[in-house]
Amino acid sequence: MTQLAVAANENLAHISNVLVYSSMAVYTLAFFAHIAEWVFGSRSKVGRTAAALTGAGARTAGAAAAPAVTVRTKGGTAVLDKPKVVTRAAAGSRDVPDGPGAAGGTEKGDLYGRIAVSLTTLGFLIAAAGVVSRALSVERAPWGNMYEFSITFSTVAVGAYLVLLALKKNVRWIGLVLVTTVLLDLGIATTWLYTDSDQLVPALHSYWLYIHVSTAIICGAVFYIGAVGTLLYLFRDSYEAKLERGERPGRFATSVLERLPAAGSLDKFSYRINAAVFPLWTFTIIAGAIWAGDAWGRYWGWDPKEVWSFVTWVAYACYLHARATAGWKGRKAAYLALFAFACWIWNYYGVNILLSGKHSYAGV
């Protein structure tokens, strides 16, 4: 490599670093915009009372009333608005309408929410440019160490969230949790995991790097979104159970949890997300085994990374099986889903940093 090419790669690496830090700054603004959405979308006590009196605030199966059908006129023609969809997690469970979302159905809350989404989109574009610049600086796929994996992982996670929004899915409630954890991920990456641009270890010189690692990143990002939905499901389910028992939830629950989708909606969302990406995770493990056969002459060697990848697969397989079994729907299956994602997190951070093996590419 000529001296000029080396200088050009160093400049690209510097540009990548600047772009990553710039994306963090934009994500921070998005974080505050999401905070404003939740704050200004919080309905007052008077507003909640009015909603309860009109039936719009009914939360339990016993108290739920059919939502009123409103009529608007457009040039003399009556237009019927669609009533709220009532969701149930399983047969015999409570029927509860979805909450109004982070914006709380308020104009000001919605304004800040749209600003937050716009900033998140801008942060995603800047971060994606940073990942591409890193790839150009090393002249390979930017997944050779934990720093590169982390910045790509957070970018893909945000991208998956934006795709769901573009598909008109009701997922803006994920925004605050997403940008918070993305900032945490990027902070860890830039502070403790940063590695200078360098070439790959010999075992990674393969086209399987593009196949195996890219699918692992996609799976992790989608599993993360499913885990967020599962965690919020547990909180919302407890909130609904308190109301069903006639108890009065605290101020936080009243202000925040009432605006989330119904527990049944969150449960179904998480299940569909995890079920959709599980086949890709299966392919990821198979692709890794094939790559191991090419690189090391064996398909399976009980390396820590291989073991925990399989443990993660088994955990998600058990979750999907449990979710399809009537006795394990709801909270039991949710705990299993969170355990499965915890296995994925340990497989990434714990195995890479604390355990040694053929997959020790942490670079820290």
Coordinates of N, CA, C and O in Angstrom, one line a residue, residues 29-150:
L29 N -30.1 14.8 21.1 CA -31.3 15.7 20.8 C -32.6 15.0 20.7 O -33.6 15.4 21.1
A30 N -32.5 13.8 20.0 CA -33.7 13.0 19.8 C -34.2 12.5 21.2 O -35.4 12.4 21.4
F31 N -33.2 12.2 22.0 CA -33.6 11.7 23.4 C -34.4 12.8 24.1 O -35.5 12.5 24.7
F32 N -33.9 14.0 24.1 CA -34.7 15.1 24.8 C -36.0 15.4 24.1 O -37.0 15.7 24.8
A33 N -36.1 15.2 22.8 CA -37.4 15.4 22.1 C -38.4 14.3 22.5 O -39.5 14.6 22.7
H34 N -37.9 13.1 22.7 CA -38.8 12.0 23.1 C -39.2 12.2 24.6 O -40.4 12.0 24.9
I35 N -38.3 12.8 25.4 CA -38.7 13.1 26.8 C -39.8 14.2 26.7 O -40.8 14.1 27.5
A36 N -39.6 15.2 25.9 CA -40.7 16.2 25.7 C -42.0 15.6 25.2 O -43.1 16.1 25.7
E37 N -41.9 14.6 24.3 CA -43.1 14.0 23.9 C -43.9 13.3 25.0 O -45.1 13.5 25.1
W38 N -43.2 12.6 25.9 CA -43.8 12.0 27.0 C -44.3 13.0 28.0 O -45.4 12.8 28.6
V39 N -43.6 14.0 28.2 CA -44.0 15.0 29.2 C -45.2 15.8 28.8 O -46.2 15.9 29.5
F40 N -45.1 16.4 27.6 CA -46.2 17.2 27.1 C -47.4 16.3 26.7 O -48.5 16.8 26.5
G41 N -47.2 15.0 26.5 CA -48.3 14.1 26.1 C -49.0 13.6 27.3 O -50.0 12.9 27.2
S42 N -48.5 13.9 28.5 CA -49.2 13.4 29.7 C -50.5 14.2 30.0 O -50.5 15.4 30.1
R43 N -51.6 13.4 30.0 CA -52.9 14.1 30.3 C -53.0 14.5 31.7 O -52.6 13.8 32.6
S44 N -53.7 15.6 31.9 CA -53.9 16.1 33.3 C -54.9 15.2 34.0 O -55.6 14.4 33.4
K45 N -55.1 15.4 35.3 CA -56.1 14.7 36.0 C -57.5 14.9 35.5 O -58.3 14.0 35.4
V46 N -57.7 16.2 35.1 CA -59.0 16.5 34.5 C -59.3 15.7 33.2 O -60.3 15.1 32.9
G47 N -58.2 15.6 32.4 CA -58.3 14.9 31.1 C -58.5 13.5 31.3 O -59.3 12.8 30.6
R48 N -57.8 12.8 32.3 CA -58.0 11.4 32.5 C -59.4 11.1 33.0 O -60.1 10.1 32.7
T49 N -59.9 12.0 33.9 CA -61.3 11.9 34.4 C -62.3 12.0 33.3 O -63.3 11.2 33.2
A50 N -62.1 12.9 32.4 CA -63.0 13.1 31.3 C -63.0 11.9 30.4 O -64.1 11.4 29.9
A51 N -61.8 11.3 30.2 CA -61.7 10.1 29.3 C -62.4 8.9 30.0 O -63.1 8.1 29.3
A52 N -62.3 8.8 31.3 CA -62.9 7.7 32.0 C -64.4 7.8 31.9 O -65.2 6.8 31.8
L53 N -65.0 9.1 32.1 CA -66.4 9.3 32.1 C -67.0 9.0 30.7 O -68.2 8.6 30.6
T54 N -66.2 9.3 29.6 CA -66.7 9.0 28.3 C -66.5 7.6 27.8 O -67.0 7.2 26.8
G55 N -65.9 6.8 28.7 CA -65.6 5.4 28.3 C -64.3 5.2 27.6 O -63.9 4.0 27.4
A56 N -63.7 6.3 27.1 CA -62.4 6.1 26.4 C -61.3 5.6 27.3 O -60.3 5.1 26.8
G57 N -61.5 5.8 28.6 CA -60.4 5.4 29.5 C -60.6 4.0 30.2 O -59.9 3.6 31.1
A58 N -61.6 3.3 29.7 CA -61.9 2.0 30.3 C -60.7 1.1 30.1 O -60.1 1.0 29.0
R59 N -60.3 0.3 31.1 CA -59.0 -0.4 31.0 C -59.2 -1.9 31.3 O -58.3 -2.7 31.0
T60 N -60.3 -2.3 31.9 CA -60.5 -3.7 32.2 C -61.6 -4.3 31.4 O -62.5 -3.6 30.9
A61 N -61.7 -5.6 31.4 CA -62.7 -6.3 30.7 C -64.1 -6.1 31.3 O -65.1 -5.9 30.6
G62 N -64.1 -5.9 32.6 CA -65.4 -5.7 33.3 C -65.9 -4.3 33.0 O -67.1 -4.1 33.0
A63 N -65.0 -3.3 32.9 CA -65.4 -1.9 32.8 C -65.4 -1.4 31.4 O -65.8 -0.3 31.1
A64 N -64.9 -2.2 30.4 CA -64.7 -1.7 29.1 C -66.0 -1.5 28.4 O -66.9 -2.4 28.4
A65 N -66.2 -0.4 27.9 CA -67.4 -0.1 27.1 C -67.1 0.1 25.7 O -66.0 0.5 25.3
A66 N -68.0 -0.2 24.8 CA -67.7 0.0 23.4 C -67.4 1.4 23.1 O -68.2 2.3 23.5
P67 N -66.3 1.7 22.4 CA -66.0 3.1 22.1 C -67.0 3.8 21.2 O -67.6 3.1 20.3
A68 N -67.3 5.0 21.5 CA -68.4 5.7 20.7 C -67.9 5.9 19.3 O -66.7 6.2 19.1
V69 N -68.8 5.8 18.4 CA -68.5 6.1 17.0 C -68.8 7.5 16.7 O -70.0 8.0 16.8
T70 N -67.8 8.3 16.3 CA -68.0 9.7 16.1 C -68.4 10.0 14.6 O -68.0 9.2 13.7
V71 N -69.1 11.0 14.4 CA -69.5 11.3 13.0 C -69.0 12.7 12.6 O -69.2 13.7 13.4
R72 N -68.3 12.8 11.5 CA -67.9 14.0 11.0 C -68.5 14.3 9.7 O -68.9 13.4 9.0
T73 N -68.7 15.6 9.3 CA -69.3 15.9 8.0 C -68.3 16.5 7.1 O -67.5 17.3 7.5
K74 N -68.3 16.0 5.9 CA -67.5 16.6 4.8 C -68.3 16.9 3.6 O -68.7 16.0 2.9
G75 N -68.7 18.1 3.5 CA -69.5 18.5 2.3 C -70.9 17.8 2.4 O -71.4 17.4 1.4
G76 N -71.4 17.6 3.6 CA -72.7 17.0 3.8 C -72.7 15.5 3.8 O -73.7 14.9 4.0
T77 N -71.5 14.9 3.7 CA -71.4 13.4 3.7 C -70.9 13.0 5.1 O -69.9 13.5 5.6
A78 N -71.7 12.1 5.8 CA -71.3 11.6 7.1 C -70.1 10.6 6.9 O -70.2 9.7 6.1
V79 N -69.1 10.8 7.8 CA -67.9 9.9 7.7 C -67.8 9.3 9.1 O -67.7 10.0 10.1
L80 N -67.8 7.9 9.2 CA -67.7 7.2 10.5 C -66.2 6.9 10.7 O -65.6 6.3 9.9
D81 N -65.7 7.4 11.9 CA -64.4 7.0 12.3 C -64.3 5.6 12.8 O -65.2 5.1 13.4
K82 N -63.2 4.9 12.5 CA -63.0 3.6 13.0 C -62.9 3.6 14.5 O -62.2 4.4 15.1
P83 N -63.6 2.7 15.2 CA -63.5 2.6 16.7 C -62.1 2.0 17.0 O -61.5 1.4 16.2
K84 N -61.7 2.2 18.3 CA -60.4 1.7 18.7 C -60.5 0.1 18.7 O -61.5 -0.5 19.0
V85 N -59.3 -0.5 18.3 CA -59.2 -1.9 18.2 C -58.9 -2.4 19.6 O -58.0 -1.9 20.3
V86 N -59.7 -3.4 20.1 CA -59.5 -4.0 21.4 C -58.7 -5.3 21.2 O -59.0 -6.1 20.4
T87 N -57.6 -5.4 22.0 CA -56.7 -6.6 21.8 C -56.8 -7.5 23.0 O -56.8 -7.0 24.1
R88 N -56.7 -8.8 22.8 CA -56.6 -9.7 23.9 C -55.4 -10.6 23.6 O -55.1 -11.0 22.5
A89 N -54.6 -10.9 24.7 CA -53.4 -11.7 24.5 C -53.7 -13.1 24.3 O -53.0 -13.8 23.5
A90 N -54.7 -13.7 24.9 CA -55.1 -15.1 24.8 C -56.6 -15.2 25.1 O -57.2 -14.3 25.7
A91 N -57.1 -16.4 24.7 CA -58.5 -16.6 25.0 C -58.8 -16.5 26.5 O -58.0 -17.1 27.3
G92 N -59.8 -15.8 26.9 CA -60.1 -15.7 28.3 C -59.4 -14.6 29.0 O -59.7 -14.3 30.2
S93 N -58.5 -13.9 28.4 CA -57.8 -12.8 29.0 C -58.6 -11.5 28.9 O -59.6 -11.4 28.2
R94 N -58.1 -10.5 29.6 CA -58.8 -9.2 29.6 C -58.8 -8.5 28.3 O -57.9 -8.7 27.5
D95 N -59.9 -7.8 28.0 CA -60.0 -7.0 26.7 C -59.7 -5.6 27.1 O -60.4 -4.9 27.9
V96 N -58.6 -5.0 26.5 CA -58.1 -3.7 26.8 C -57.8 -2.9 25.6 O -57.1 -3.5 24.7
P97 N -58.2 -1.7 25.4 CA -57.8 -0.9 24.3 C -56.4 -0.4 24.4 O -55.9 -0.2 25.5
D98 N -55.8 -0.3 23.2 CA -54.4 0.3 23.2 C -54.4 1.7 23.8 O -55.4 2.5 23.6
G99 N -53.3 2.1 24.4 CA -53.2 3.5 24.9 C -53.0 4.5 23.8 O -52.7 4.0 22.6
P100 N -53.0 5.7 24.0 CA -52.9 6.7 23.0 C -51.5 7.0 22.4 O -51.3 7.8 21.5
G101 N -50.5 6.3 23.0 CA -49.1 6.5 22.6 C -48.4 7.5 23.4 O -49.0 8.2 24.3
A102 N -47.1 7.7 23.1 CA -46.3 8.6 23.9 C -46.8 10.0 23.8 O -46.7 10.8 24.8
A103 N -47.4 10.4 22.7 CA -47.9 11.8 22.6 C -49.2 12.0 23.3 O -49.6 13.1 23.5
G104 N -49.8 10.9 23.8 CA -51.0 11.0 24.6 C -52.2 11.6 23.9 O -53.2 12.0 24.5
G105 N -52.1 11.6 22.6 CA -53.2 12.2 21.8 C -53.3 13.7 21.8 O -54.2 14.3 21.3
T106 N -52.2 14.3 22.3 CA -52.1 15.8 22.3 C -51.4 16.3 21.2 O -50.4 15.7 20.7
E107 N -51.7 17.5 20.7 CA -51.1 18.1 19.6 C -49.6 18.4 19.9 O -48.7 18.2 19.0
K108 N -49.3 19.0 21.0 CA -48.0 19.4 21.4 C -47.1 18.1 21.5 O -46.0 18.1 21.1
G109 N -47.6 17.1 22.2 CA -46.9 15.9 22.4 C -46.5 15.2 21.0 O -45.4 14.8 20.8
D110 N -47.5 15.3 20.1 CA -47.3 14.7 18.8 C -46.2 15.5 18.0 O -45.4 14.9 17.3
L111 N -46.2 16.8 18.2 CA -45.2 17.6 17.5 C -43.8 17.2 18.0 O -42.9 17.0 17.1
Y112 N -43.6 17.1 19.3 CA -42.3 16.7 19.8 C -41.9 15.3 19.4 O -40.8 15.0 19.1
G113 N -42.9 14.4 19.3 CA -42.7 13.1 18.8 C -42.2 13.1 17.4 O -41.3 12.3 17.0
R114 N -42.8 13.9 16.5 CA -42.4 13.9 15.1 C -41.0 14.5 15.0 O -40.2 14.1 14.1
I115 N -40.7 15.5 15.8 CA -39.3 16.1 15.9 C -38.3 15.0 16.3 O -37.2 14.9 15.7
A116 N -38.7 14.2 17.3 CA -37.8 13.1 17.8 C -37.5 12.1 16.7 O -36.4 11.7 16.5
V117 N -38.6 11.7 15.9 CA -38.4 10.8 14.8 C -37.5 11.3 13.7 O -36.6 10.7 13.2
S118 N -37.7 12.6 13.4 CA -36.8 13.3 12.4 C -35.4 13.3 12.9 O -34.5 13.0 12.1
L119 N -35.1 13.6 14.1 CA -33.8 13.6 14.6 C -33.2 12.2 14.7 O -32.0 12.0 14.4
T120 N -34.0 11.3 15.0 CA -33.5 9.9 15.0 C -33.1 9.4 13.6 O -32.1 8.8 13.4
T121 N -33.9 9.8 12.6 CA -33.6 9.5 11.2 C -32.3 10.2 10.8 O -31.5 9.6 10.2
L122 N -32.1 11.4 11.2 CA -30.9 12.1 10.9 C -29.7 11.5 11.5 O -28.6 11.3 10.9
G123 N -29.8 11.1 12.8 CA -28.8 10.4 13.5 C -28.4 9.1 12.9 O -27.3 8.7 12.8
F124 N -29.5 8.4 12.4 CA -29.2 7.1 11.7 C -28.4 7.3 10.4 O -27.5 6.6 10.1
L125 N -28.8 8.3 9.6 CA -28.1 8.6 8.4 C -26.6 8.9 8.7 O -25.7 8.5 7.9
I126 N -26.4 9.7 9.7 CA -25.0 10.1 10.0 C -24.2 8.9 10.5 O -23.0 8.7 10.1
A127 N -24.8 8.1 11.4 CA -24.2 6.9 11.9 C -23.9 5.9 10.7 O -22.8 5.3 10.7
A128 N -24.8 5.8 9.8 CA -24.6 4.9 8.7 C -23.4 5.3 7.8 O -22.6 4.5 7.3
A129 N -23.3 6.7 7.6 CA -22.2 7.2 6.9 C -20.9 6.9 7.7 O -19.8 6.7 7.0
G130 N -20.9 6.9 9.0 CA -19.8 6.6 9.8 C -19.3 5.2 9.6 O -18.1 4.9 9.5
V131 N -20.3 4.3 9.5 CA -20.0 2.8 9.3 C -19.4 2.6 7.9 O -18.4 1.9 7.8
V132 N -20.0 3.3 6.9 CA -19.4 3.2 5.6 C -18.0 3.7 5.5 O -17.1 3.1 4.8
S133 N -17.8 4.9 6.1 CA -16.4 5.5 6.1 C -15.4 4.5 6.8 O -14.3 4.4 6.3
R134 N -15.9 3.9 7.9 CA -15.0 2.9 8.5 C -14.7 1.8 7.6 O -13.5 1.3 7.5
A135 N -15.7 1.3 6.9 CA -15.4 0.2 5.9 C -14.5 0.6 4.8 O -13.6 -0.1 4.4
L136 N -14.6 1.9 4.3 CA -13.7 2.3 3.3 C -12.3 2.5 3.8 O -11.3 2.3 3.1
S137 N -12.1 2.9 5.1 CA -10.8 3.1 5.7 C -10.0 1.8 5.8 O -8.8 1.8 5.8
V138 N -10.8 0.7 6.1 CA -10.1 -0.6 6.3 C -10.2 -1.5 5.0 O -9.6 -2.6 5.0
E139 N -11.0 -1.0 4.0 CA -11.1 -1.7 2.8 C -11.7 -3.1 3.0 O -11.2 -4.1 2.4
R140 N -12.7 -3.3 3.8 CA -13.3 -4.5 4.1 C -14.6 -4.3 4.8 O -15.0 -3.1 5.0
A141 N -15.3 -5.3 5.1 CA -16.6 -5.2 5.9 C -16.2 -4.7 7.3 O -15.2 -5.1 7.9
P142 N -16.9 -3.7 7.8 CA -16.6 -3.1 9.1 C -17.1 -3.9 10.3 O -17.8 -3.3 11.2
W143 N -16.7 -5.2 10.4 CA -17.2 -6.0 11.5 C -16.0 -6.9 12.0 O -16.3 -8.0 12.5
G144 N -14.8 -6.4 12.0 CA -13.7 -7.1 12.4 C -13.4 -7.1 13.9 O -12.5 -7.9 14.3
N145 N -14.0 -6.2 14.6 CA -13.8 -6.2 16.1 C -15.0 -5.6 16.8 O -16.0 -5.3 16.1
M146 N -15.0 -5.6 18.1 CA -16.2 -5.2 18.8 C -16.6 -3.8 18.6 O -17.8 -3.5 18.6
Y147 N -15.7 -2.9 18.4 CA -16.0 -1.5 18.1 C -16.9 -1.4 16.8 O -17.9 -0.8 16.8
E148 N -16.3 -2.0 15.8 CA -17.0 -2.0 14.5 C -18.4 -2.7 14.6 O -19.4 -2.2 14.0
F149 N -18.4 -3.8 15.3 CA -19.7 -4.5 15.4 C -20.7 -3.7 16.1 O -21.9 -3.6 15.8
S150 N -20.3 -3.0 17.2 CA -21.2 -2.2 18.0 C -21.8 -1.0 17.3 O -23.0 -0.7 17.3

